[in-house]
Coordinates of C-alpha atoms in Angstrom, one line a residue:
Chain P
X1 CA 51.3 -21.3 -52.3
X2 CA 47.7 -22.2 -52.6
X3 CA 44.6 -19.8 -53.0
X4 CA 42.6 -19.7 -49.7
X5 CA 39.9 -17.5 -51.5
X6 CA 39.4 -17.5 -55.1
X7 CA 36.5 -15.6 -56.8
X8 CA 35.6 -16.0 -60.6
X9 CA 33.5 -13.5 -62.1
X10 CA 31.5 -13.1 -59.2
X11 CA 28.0 -11.6 -60.0
X12 CA 25.2 -10.6 -57.6
X13 CA 21.9 -8.7 -58.7
X14 CA 19.1 -7.8 -56.1
X15 CA 16.3 -8.0 -58.8
X16 CA 17.1 -5.3 -61.2
X17 CA 19.6 -3.5 -59.0
X18 CA 23.4 -4.4 -59.2
X19 CA 25.2 -5.8 -56.1
X20 CA 28.3 -6.5 -57.7
X21 CA 28.9 -7.1 -61.7
X22 CA 32.3 -8.8 -62.0
X23 CA 34.6 -9.7 -59.2
X24 CA 37.5 -12.1 -59.7
X25 CA 40.3 -12.3 -57.2
X26 CA 42.6 -14.8 -55.7
X27 CA 44.2 -14.5 -52.2
X28 CA 47.0 -16.7 -51.4
X29 CA 47.7 -18.2 -47.9
X30 CA 49.4 -16.0 -45.5
X31 CA 48.4 -12.9 -47.4
X32 CA 46.8 -9.7 -46.2
X33 CA 44.5 -8.4 -49.1
X34 CA 43.0 -4.7 -48.8
X35 CA 39.8 -4.8 -50.4
X36 CA 39.2 -1.2 -51.2
X37 CA 36.3 0.8 -52.7
X38 CA 33.9 3.6 -51.8
X39 CA 30.6 3.1 -50.2
X40 CA 28.3 1.1 -52.5
X41 CA 31.1 -0.3 -54.6
X42 CA 30.1 -4.0 -53.7
X43 CA 32.5 -4.7 -50.9
X44 CA 30.1 -5.9 -48.4
X45 CA 28.0 -7.7 -51.1
X46 CA 31.1 -9.8 -52.2
X47 CA 31.8 -10.6 -48.7
X48 CA 28.1 -11.5 -47.8
X49 CA 28.1 -13.9 -50.9
X50 CA 31.3 -15.5 -49.8
X51 CA 29.7 -15.9 -46.3
X52 CA 26.7 -17.7 -47.9
X53 CA 24.3 -15.0 -46.4
X54 CA 23.1 -14.0 -49.8
X55 CA 23.1 -16.2 -53.0
X56 CA 25.4 -15.4 -56.0
X57 CA 23.7 -14.6 -59.5
X58 CA 26.6 -16.1 -61.3
X59 CA 30.4 -16.9 -61.1
X60 CA 32.3 -19.2 -58.8
X61 CA 33.7 -19.2 -55.1
X62 CA 36.5 -21.4 -54.0
X63 CA 37.5 -21.2 -50.4
X64 CA 40.6 -23.5 -49.4
X65 CA 40.5 -24.7 -52.8
X66 CA 36.9 -26.3 -52.5
X67 CA 33.8 -25.1 -54.4
X68 CA 31.7 -22.8 -52.1
X69 CA 29.0 -24.6 -50.0
X70 CA 27.5 -22.5 -47.2
X71 CA 27.0 -25.7 -45.1
X72 CA 30.6 -26.9 -45.3
X73 CA 31.2 -26.9 -41.6
X74 CA 34.9 -27.7 -42.0
X75 CA 35.5 -24.2 -43.8
X76 CA 33.2 -22.6 -41.5
X77 CA 35.4 -23.7 -38.6
X78 CA 38.6 -22.3 -40.3
X79 CA 36.9 -18.9 -41.1
X80 CA 36.4 -15.8 -38.7
X81 CA 34.1 -13.1 -40.0
X82 CA 33.8 -9.6 -38.6
X83 CA 30.8 -7.7 -40.2
X84 CA 31.0 -4.0 -40.6
X85 CA 28.2 -3.6 -38.3
X86 CA 28.4 -6.1 -35.3
X87 CA 24.9 -7.2 -34.3
X88 CA 24.7 -9.5 -31.3
X89 CA 22.0 -10.8 -29.0
X90 CA 21.2 -7.7 -26.8
X91 CA 19.9 -9.6 -24.0
X92 CA 23.3 -11.4 -23.4
X93 CA 26.3 -10.5 -21.5
X94 CA 29.7 -10.6 -23.3
X95 CA 30.7 -13.6 -21.2
X96 CA 27.5 -15.3 -22.2
X97 CA 28.1 -14.6 -26.0
X98 CA 31.6 -15.8 -25.7
X99 CA 30.5 -18.9 -23.9
X100 CA 27.7 -19.4 -26.6
X101 CA 30.5 -18.9 -29.3
X102 CA 32.5 -21.7 -27.8
X103 CA 29.8 -24.1 -28.0
X104 CA 30.1 -24.4 -31.6
X105 CA 33.7 -25.5 -31.7
X106 CA 35.1 -28.7 -30.9
X107 CA 38.6 -27.3 -29.6
X108 CA 39.3 -25.3 -26.4
X109 CA 39.0 -21.7 -27.1
X110 CA 39.6 -20.3 -23.7
X111 CA 43.3 -19.6 -23.8
X112 CA 42.9 -17.5 -27.0
X113 CA 39.6 -15.8 -25.8
X114 CA 41.4 -14.8 -22.5
X115 CA 44.4 -13.4 -24.5
X116 CA 42.2 -11.3 -26.8
X117 CA 40.1 -10.1 -23.9
X118 CA 43.2 -8.9 -22.4
X119 CA 44.6 -7.4 -25.3
X120 CA 41.5 -5.5 -26.2
X121 CA 40.5 -4.5 -22.6
X122 CA 37.1 -6.0 -22.6
X123 CA 35.0 -6.2 -19.4
X124 CA 33.0 -9.6 -19.9
X125 CA 30.4 -8.7 -17.4
X126 CA 28.6 -6.0 -19.4
X127 CA 25.5 -6.5 -21.4
X128 CA 25.6 -6.3 -25.2
X129 CA 22.8 -4.0 -25.1
X130 CA 24.8 -1.4 -22.9
X131 CA 27.9 -1.5 -25.3
X132 CA 29.2 1.4 -27.2
X133 CA 29.6 1.0 -31.0
X134 CA 33.4 0.8 -30.3
X135 CA 33.1 -1.7 -27.6
X136 CA 30.7 -3.9 -29.8
X137 CA 33.3 -3.9 -32.5
X138 CA 36.0 -5.2 -29.9
X139 CA 33.6 -8.1 -29.0
X140 CA 33.1 -8.8 -32.6
X141 CA 36.9 -8.9 -33.1
X142 CA 37.1 -11.4 -30.3
X143 CA 34.5 -13.6 -31.9
X144 CA 36.0 -13.6 -35.2
X145 CA 39.6 -14.3 -33.8
X146 CA 39.1 -16.6 -30.7
X147 CA 38.7 -19.9 -32.6
X148 CA 42.2 -19.2 -34.4
X149 CA 40.7 -19.3 -37.9
X150 CA 43.1 -19.8 -40.9
X151 CA 41.0 -17.3 -42.9
X152 CA 39.8 -14.0 -41.6
X153 CA 37.3 -11.9 -43.2
X154 CA 37.0 -8.4 -41.9
X155 CA 34.6 -5.9 -43.2
X156 CA 35.5 -2.5 -42.1
X157 CA 37.2 -3.6 -39.1
X158 CA 38.5 -0.4 -37.3
X159 CA 35.0 1.6 -37.7
X160 CA 34.3 2.8 -34.3
X161 CA 37.6 1.7 -32.7
X162 CA 39.8 4.5 -31.0
X163 CA 43.1 4.9 -32.5
X164 CA 45.0 2.9 -29.9
X165 CA 42.7 0.1 -30.4
X166 CA 43.3 0.4 -34.0
X167 CA 47.0 -0.1 -33.5
X168 CA 46.3 -3.0 -31.2
X169 CA 44.1 -4.6 -33.8
X170 CA 46.7 -4.2 -36.3
X171 CA 49.4 -5.7 -34.2
X172 CA 47.0 -8.6 -33.8
X173 CA 46.5 -9.0 -37.4
X174 CA 50.2 -8.9 -38.1
X175 CA 50.7 -11.7 -35.7
X176 CA 48.1 -13.7 -37.4
X177 CA 49.7 -13.2 -40.6
X178 CA 52.8 -14.3 -39.3
X179 CA 51.1 -17.6 -38.1
X180 CA 50.0 -18.0 -41.8
X181 CA 46.5 -16.8 -41.4
X182 CA 45.1 -15.3 -44.7
X183 CA 43.1 -12.1 -44.4
X184 CA 40.8 -10.2 -46.5
X185 CA 40.5 -6.7 -45.1
X186 CA 37.9 -4.5 -46.5
X187 CA 38.0 -0.9 -45.9
X188 CA 37.8 2.6 -47.2
X189 CA 40.3 3.9 -44.9
X190 CA 43.3 3.9 -47.1
X191 CA 46.2 4.6 -44.7
X192 CA 45.4 1.7 -42.7
X193 CA 45.5 -0.6 -45.7
X194 CA 48.9 0.8 -46.9
X195 CA 50.5 0.0 -43.6
X196 CA 49.1 -3.4 -43.2
X197 CA 48.4 -5.2 -46.6
X198 CA 50.5 -7.0 -49.1
X199 CA 48.1 -6.7 -52.0
X200 CA 45.4 -4.2 -52.7
X201 CA 42.4 -4.8 -54.9
X202 CA 40.2 -1.8 -56.0
X203 CA 36.6 -2.3 -56.6
X204 CA 34.2 0.2 -58.3
X205 CA 30.7 -0.1 -59.5
X206 CA 30.8 -3.7 -58.7
X207 CA 33.9 -4.5 -60.8
X208 CA 37.5 -5.1 -59.9
X209 CA 39.4 -2.4 -61.5
X210 CA 42.8 -2.9 -60.1
X211 CA 44.9 -5.3 -58.2
X212 CA 48.6 -4.8 -57.3
X213 CA 50.9 -5.3 -54.6
X214 CA 51.2 -2.5 -52.0
X215 CA 55.0 -1.8 -52.9
X216 CA 54.0 -1.4 -56.7
X217 CA 51.1 0.9 -55.8
X218 CA 53.5 3.0 -53.8
X219 CA 56.4 3.0 -56.4
X220 CA 55.0 2.7 -59.8
X221 CA 52.1 5.0 -60.0
X222 CA 52.2 8.7 -60.0
X223 CA 53.7 11.5 -58.2
X224 CA 52.9 15.1 -57.6
X225 CA 55.2 17.4 -59.5
X226 CA 55.1 21.0 -58.1
X227 CA 57.0 23.7 -60.1
X228 CA 57.4 27.3 -59.8
X229 CA 58.7 29.1 -63.1
X230 CA 58.3 32.1 -65.1
X231 CA 58.3 29.7 -68.1
X232 CA 55.3 27.6 -66.8
X233 CA 53.2 27.8 -69.8
X234 CA 55.9 26.4 -72.1
X235 CA 56.6 24.1 -69.2
X236 CA 53.0 22.8 -69.4
X237 CA 53.2 22.2 -73.1
X238 CA 56.6 20.5 -72.9
X239 CA 55.6 17.9 -70.1
X240 CA 52.0 17.3 -71.4
X241 CA 50.9 16.4 -67.8
X242 CA 47.5 17.0 -66.3
X243 CA 47.4 20.0 -64.0
X244 CA 45.4 19.7 -60.9
X245 CA 46.3 22.9 -59.0
X246 CA 47.6 26.3 -59.8
X247 CA 48.0 29.0 -57.3
X248 CA 50.0 32.2 -57.6
X249 CA 53.6 30.8 -58.5
X250 CA 53.2 27.1 -58.1
X251 CA 51.7 24.7 -60.5
X252 CA 50.8 21.0 -59.5
X253 CA 51.0 18.2 -62.1
X254 CA 49.9 14.6 -61.8
X255 CA 53.2 13.0 -63.0
X256 CA 53.6 9.6 -64.4
X257 CA 57.0 10.2 -66.0
X258 CA 60.1 8.8 -64.4
X259 CA 62.3 11.2 -62.5
X260 CA 65.0 11.4 -65.2
X261 CA 62.6 12.2 -67.9
X262 CA 61.1 15.0 -66.0
X263 CA 64.6 16.6 -65.3
X264 CA 65.9 16.1 -68.8
X265 CA 62.5 18.1 -70.1
X266 CA 63.0 20.8 -67.5
X267 CA 66.6 21.3 -67.9
X268 CA 66.3 24.0 -70.5
X269 CA 63.8 26.1 -68.4
X270 CA 64.5 28.6 -65.6
X271 CA 63.2 26.8 -62.6
X272 CA 62.6 28.6 -59.2
X273 CA 61.5 25.5 -57.4
X274 CA 60.8 22.1 -58.1
X275 CA 59.3 19.3 -55.7
X276 CA 58.4 15.7 -56.6
X277 CA 56.0 14.3 -54.0
X278 CA 55.2 10.5 -53.5
X279 CA 51.4 10.3 -53.7
X280 CA 49.3 9.1 -50.8
X281 CA 47.2 6.1 -51.2
X282 CA 44.2 8.5 -50.4
X283 CA 45.2 10.6 -53.7
X284 CA 45.6 7.4 -55.6
X285 CA 42.0 6.3 -54.7
X286 CA 40.8 9.7 -55.5
X287 CA 42.4 9.5 -58.9
X288 CA 40.8 6.1 -59.6
X289 CA 37.2 7.1 -58.5
X290 CA 36.7 10.7 -58.9
Chain V
X1 CA 22.2 -23.0 -28.8
X2 CA 19.2 -24.7 -27.4
X3 CA 19.8 -23.0 -23.7
X4 CA 20.2 -19.7 -25.5
X5 CA 17.0 -20.2 -27.4
X6 CA 15.3 -21.3 -24.4
X7 CA 16.4 -18.0 -22.5
X8 CA 15.5 -15.8 -25.4
X9 CA 11.8 -17.0 -25.6
X10 CA 11.1 -17.5 -21.9
X11 CA 9.7 -14.1 -21.4
X12 CA 6.8 -14.5 -24.0
X13 CA 6.1 -17.9 -22.7
X14 CA 5.8 -16.6 -19.0
X15 CA 3.6 -13.8 -20.1
X16 CA 1.2 -15.8 -22.1
X17 CA 1.2 -18.5 -19.2
X18 CA 0.5 -15.9 -16.4
X19 CA -2.2 -14.2 -18.7
X20 CA -4.0 -17.4 -19.2
X21 CA -3.7 -18.6 -15.7
X22 CA -4.7 -15.1 -14.4
X23 CA -7.9 -14.9 -16.3
X24 CA -8.9 -18.6 -15.4
X25 CA -7.9 -18.1 -11.7
X26 CA -10.1 -15.0 -11.5
X27 CA -13.0 -16.9 -12.8
X28 CA -12.4 -19.8 -10.6
X29 CA -12.3 -17.5 -7.6
X30 CA -15.3 -15.2 -8.4
X31 CA -17.4 -18.1 -9.9
X32 CA -18.9 -19.3 -6.6
X33 CA -20.0 -15.8 -5.7
X34 CA -21.4 -14.8 -9.0
X35 CA -23.3 -18.0 -9.8
X36 CA -26.1 -18.2 -7.5
X37 CA -29.7 -19.5 -8.3
X38 CA -31.0 -15.7 -8.6
X39 CA -28.1 -14.7 -10.8
X40 CA -28.3 -17.8 -13.0
X41 CA -32.2 -17.3 -13.7
X42 CA -31.3 -13.6 -14.6
X43 CA -28.5 -14.9 -16.8
X44 CA -30.7 -17.6 -18.6
X45 CA -33.2 -14.9 -19.3
X46 CA -30.4 -12.7 -20.8
X47 CA -28.9 -15.5 -22.9
X48 CA -32.4 -16.5 -24.2
X49 CA -32.7 -13.0 -25.7
X50 CA -29.5 -13.9 -27.9
X51 CA -30.0 -15.7 -31.2
X52 CA -29.2 -19.3 -31.4
X53 CA -26.4 -18.6 -33.8
X54 CA -24.6 -16.5 -31.3
X55 CA -24.9 -19.0 -28.6
X56 CA -23.6 -21.7 -31.1
X57 CA -20.6 -19.4 -32.0
X58 CA -19.5 -19.5 -28.2
X59 CA -20.4 -23.4 -27.7
X60 CA -23.1 -22.0 -25.3
X61 CA -25.7 -24.0 -26.7
X62 CA -23.8 -27.1 -25.7
X63 CA -22.7 -26.2 -22.3
X64 CA -24.3 -24.4 -19.5
X65 CA -22.3 -21.7 -17.7
X66 CA -23.8 -22.6 -14.4
X67 CA -20.4 -24.0 -13.2
X68 CA -16.7 -22.9 -13.8
X69 CA -16.3 -26.2 -15.9
X70 CA -19.4 -25.1 -18.2
X71 CA -17.8 -21.7 -18.6
X72 CA -14.4 -23.4 -19.5
X73 CA -15.9 -25.4 -22.1
X74 CA -17.9 -22.6 -23.8
X75 CA -16.4 -19.2 -23.4
X76 CA -13.1 -20.1 -21.6
X77 CA -11.7 -22.4 -24.1
X78 CA -12.5 -20.1 -27.0
X79 CA -10.1 -17.6 -25.0
X80 CA -7.6 -20.5 -24.8
X81 CA -7.6 -21.3 -28.3
X82 CA -7.2 -17.7 -29.4
X83 CA -4.4 -17.4 -26.8
X84 CA -2.5 -20.4 -27.9
X85 CA -3.1 -19.5 -31.6
X86 CA -1.5 -16.0 -31.0
X87 CA 1.5 -17.4 -28.9
X88 CA 2.3 -20.1 -31.6
X89 CA 1.8 -17.6 -34.4
X90 CA 4.3 -15.1 -32.6
X91 CA 6.8 -17.9 -31.9
X92 CA 6.4 -19.3 -35.6
X93 CA 7.0 -15.9 -37.1
X94 CA 9.6 -14.7 -34.8
X95 CA 11.9 -17.8 -33.8
X96 CA 13.9 -17.5 -37.3
X97 CA 13.0 -14.3 -38.7
X98 CA 13.9 -12.3 -35.5
X99 CA 17.6 -13.2 -36.1
X100 CA 17.1 -11.5 -39.6
X101 CA 15.4 -8.5 -38.3
X102 CA 17.9 -7.9 -35.6
X103 CA 20.7 -9.0 -38.2
X104 CA 22.1 -11.2 -35.6
X105 CA 22.0 -13.9 -38.4
X106 CA 25.1 -12.3 -39.8
X107 CA 27.0 -13.6 -36.6
X108 CA 24.8 -16.9 -36.4
X109 CA 25.5 -17.9 -40.1
X110 CA 29.2 -17.4 -39.6
X111 CA 29.3 -20.1 -37.0
X112 CA 29.9 -23.8 -38.0
X113 CA 26.3 -24.9 -38.0
X114 CA 24.1 -25.8 -40.8
X115 CA 21.0 -23.9 -41.6
X116 CA 18.9 -26.9 -41.1
X117 CA 20.3 -27.6 -37.8
X118 CA 19.6 -23.8 -36.8
X119 CA 16.1 -24.4 -37.7
X120 CA 15.7 -27.7 -36.0
X121 CA 17.0 -26.5 -32.6
X122 CA 14.6 -23.4 -33.0
X123 CA 11.6 -25.6 -34.0
X124 CA 12.6 -28.0 -31.0
X125 CA 12.6 -25.1 -28.5
X126 CA 9.4 -23.6 -29.9
X127 CA 7.5 -26.9 -29.8
X128 CA 8.7 -27.3 -26.2
X129 CA 7.1 -23.9 -25.3
X130 CA 4.1 -24.5 -27.0
X131 CA 3.4 -28.1 -25.2
X132 CA 4.8 -26.9 -22.0
X133 CA 2.2 -23.9 -22.0
X134 CA -0.7 -26.2 -22.9
X135 CA 0.2 -28.9 -20.2
X136 CA 1.0 -26.5 -17.4
X137 CA -2.2 -24.7 -18.2
X138 CA -4.0 -27.9 -18.4
X139 CA -2.6 -29.0 -15.1
X140 CA -3.7 -25.7 -13.5
X141 CA -7.1 -26.3 -14.8
X142 CA -7.4 -29.7 -13.6
X143 CA -6.4 -28.8 -10.0
X144 CA -8.6 -25.8 -10.1
X145 CA -11.6 -27.9 -11.4
X146 CA -10.9 -30.7 -8.8
X147 CA -11.5 -28.0 -6.1
X148 CA -14.2 -26.1 -7.8
X149 CA -16.8 -28.4 -9.3
X150 CA -17.6 -32.0 -10.8
X151 CA -16.5 -32.3 -14.2
X152 CA -16.2 -35.1 -17.1
X153 CA -12.4 -35.9 -17.0
X154 CA -12.1 -37.4 -20.3
X155 CA -13.9 -34.5 -22.0
X156 CA -11.7 -32.0 -20.1
X157 CA -8.4 -34.1 -21.4
X158 CA -9.7 -34.2 -24.9
X159 CA -10.6 -30.4 -24.9
X160 CA -7.1 -29.8 -23.3
X161 CA -5.7 -31.5 -26.4
X162 CA -7.5 -29.5 -28.8
X163 CA -5.0 -26.2 -28.4
X164 CA -2.3 -28.5 -29.6
X165 CA -4.1 -29.4 -32.7
X166 CA -4.3 -25.5 -33.7
X167 CA -1.1 -24.5 -31.9
X168 CA 1.4 -26.6 -34.2
X169 CA -0.2 -25.8 -37.4
X170 CA -0.2 -22.1 -36.5
X171 CA 3.4 -22.4 -35.6
X172 CA 4.7 -24.0 -38.7
X173 CA 2.4 -22.2 -41.0
X174 CA 4.0 -18.9 -39.6
X175 CA 7.4 -20.3 -39.6
X176 CA 6.9 -21.0 -43.3
X177 CA 5.6 -17.6 -43.8
X178 CA 8.7 -16.1 -42.2
X179 CA 11.0 -18.0 -44.6
X180 CA 9.3 -16.3 -47.6
X181 CA 9.4 -12.6 -46.4
X182 CA 12.2 -10.2 -46.2
X183 CA 13.1 -8.1 -43.4
X184 CA 9.9 -6.2 -42.5
X185 CA 8.4 -5.4 -39.2
X186 CA 4.9 -5.6 -40.6
X187 CA 4.9 -9.4 -40.8
X188 CA 4.2 -9.8 -37.2
X189 CA 1.0 -7.8 -37.7
X190 CA -0.1 -9.6 -40.5
X191 CA 0.3 -13.1 -38.7
X192 CA -1.7 -11.9 -35.6
X193 CA -4.3 -10.5 -38.1
X194 CA -4.6 -13.9 -39.7
X195 CA -5.0 -15.6 -36.2
X196 CA -8.1 -13.3 -35.7
X197 CA -9.4 -13.7 -39.1
X198 CA -9.2 -17.6 -38.8
X199 CA -10.8 -17.2 -35.4
X200 CA -13.7 -15.0 -36.8
X201 CA -14.1 -17.3 -40.0
X202 CA -14.3 -20.2 -37.6
X203 CA -17.0 -18.7 -35.5
X204 CA -19.0 -17.6 -38.4
X205 CA -18.9 -21.2 -40.0
X206 CA -20.8 -22.1 -36.6
X207 CA -23.4 -19.5 -37.1
X208 CA -25.3 -20.8 -40.0
X209 CA -25.4 -23.9 -42.4
X210 CA -25.1 -21.5 -45.3
X211 CA -21.6 -20.4 -44.2
X212 CA -20.6 -23.6 -42.9
X213 CA -18.0 -24.1 -45.8
X214 CA -16.1 -21.4 -44.1
X215 CA -14.9 -23.9 -41.7
X216 CA -12.4 -25.2 -44.4
X217 CA -10.6 -21.9 -44.4
X218 CA -9.8 -21.7 -40.9
X219 CA -7.1 -23.4 -38.7
X220 CA -9.4 -23.2 -36.0
X221 CA -11.6 -25.8 -37.3
X222 CA -9.1 -28.3 -36.3
X223 CA -9.5 -27.7 -32.7
X224 CA -12.8 -29.6 -32.9
X225 CA -14.2 -28.2 -29.6
X226 CA -18.0 -28.6 -30.5
X227 CA -17.4 -32.3 -31.5
X228 CA -15.5 -33.0 -28.2
X229 CA -18.2 -31.3 -26.2
X230 CA -21.2 -33.0 -28.0
X231 CA -19.7 -36.4 -28.4
X232 CA -16.6 -36.6 -26.0
X233 CA -14.2 -37.6 -29.2
X234 CA -11.9 -35.9 -31.3
X235 CA -12.6 -36.4 -35.1
X236 CA -9.5 -38.2 -36.3
X237 CA -9.4 -36.2 -39.5
X238 CA -8.7 -33.1 -37.3
X239 CA -5.7 -34.9 -35.8
X240 CA -4.4 -36.2 -39.1
X241 CA -4.8 -32.8 -40.9
X242 CA -3.2 -30.9 -38.0
X243 CA -0.2 -33.4 -38.2
X244 CA 0.1 -33.4 -42.0
X245 CA -0.3 -29.6 -42.2
X246 CA 2.4 -29.2 -39.6
X247 CA 4.7 -31.4 -41.5
X248 CA 4.2 -30.0 -44.9
X249 CA 4.7 -26.4 -43.6
X250 CA 7.7 -27.7 -41.6
X251 CA 9.3 -29.3 -44.6
X252 CA 8.6 -26.2 -46.7
X253 CA 10.3 -23.9 -44.1
X254 CA 13.3 -26.2 -44.2
X255 CA 13.4 -26.0 -48.1
X256 CA 12.8 -22.3 -48.5
X257 CA 15.1 -21.4 -45.3
X258 CA 18.0 -23.1 -47.0
X259 CA 17.7 -21.0 -50.0
X260 CA 16.8 -17.7 -48.4
X261 CA 18.9 -14.7 -48.7
X262 CA 19.4 -13.6 -45.0
X263 CA 20.3 -10.2 -45.3

């Protein structure tokens, strides 16, 4: 499979202040890539650099295997972009903005447009100016998808959407993936990433700090180990794990040992209660960033 | 895209056209009643009290305001030039820059269209509106003058061309400025301020020979209205400088816009 997006040591500085320091990633065709990071980490800067809205300071961008050129119309035709904040022409109606969008593409967008409008329950007669944040987001989603792009770049796509629409969007994206569409999905809402993405890349302070498959992230990292025992002080010494919580009779450890090792080490102690909990992506995220 | 741009900018076009036509219509309507022999005598007495420099600043040393056409040549056209200057400047500063201010550029830039083509289409619409404004207004004045009084038609048409000589440089100058600045709402104020500064500088340069050099620092000098009224001709240099400066500012706008960070 070939890389649809490839970033090599991408750097962006706004004068003295850092946008991104060193972002390298590679996304293969048909993959949904979760791009995670807290606010200010550099997610939107990375995306805006890829979209040619801002100029990179250093590094390389390849889209569909070609060196980045903001005026490459062939690539632009194959790309759909949903910004985190959807800003459209306030004086137009939704129908007018969809018609306007169609003018830029050589193919007939009507069937896909109608399909998406129905799925997302959009009233095309409304004016952009009168739309709520959620409805504006829905219009943005249709604009990003109606030309059936091969690459979708979504920046915080569910912000403002109600839970039902979030599910609808995820269904749409999973169908897009089945068609072979590559999706870069930027978010700080970790649960939606865990249900949707194949690969997750973590960005912090403008640098990629971790990238792994969703399965590995779920399996291989850490678990929470909750133990209730009179011998808890000895157990702490024996395990050598970080304690994150202690209440009356239960101590919670961050556990990176495999289950057999834990059981072997605990065998000699009197244990009242033992619980191994799978860590949520939320907690994994906090462990990285906090 | 052109259809959308025409729609987005039609409001300011209509406002400017209605404003200009309203003022002139009012003058055409009231002039026959105001300009009587008695009133003119009083007016002439009053004007004699003004220093010659002030009369020169309003072209009133060259044209008598005893007819509507006389008023049009003097005070009237000063107003037109100011109006066209403001309209062209607002268009120039806003036509591309507003997309950045409203952040709609994030959507526009994602579409399969080159930045240079965005610029070309926006320039086309703006120039269309500037020329339309001038020619609709010229047509209105022509009909009104045919009804109101006798006038020199060649001189009138040359005068009617003069707003174009300042309108286009003002538009392209402001377009260029808009490609240099970041999202900042103060830019429009600065742009309008410049129109008034150019206007005042141009008037000052007419007042005295000592400050005549100031005319080289104002785009309004390109209108060449005094020469048109005095000699019924336009200085070819004004036309050339108007075209050359427009081409230079347009070229710079393309270059800088292509490199600009849009967010």
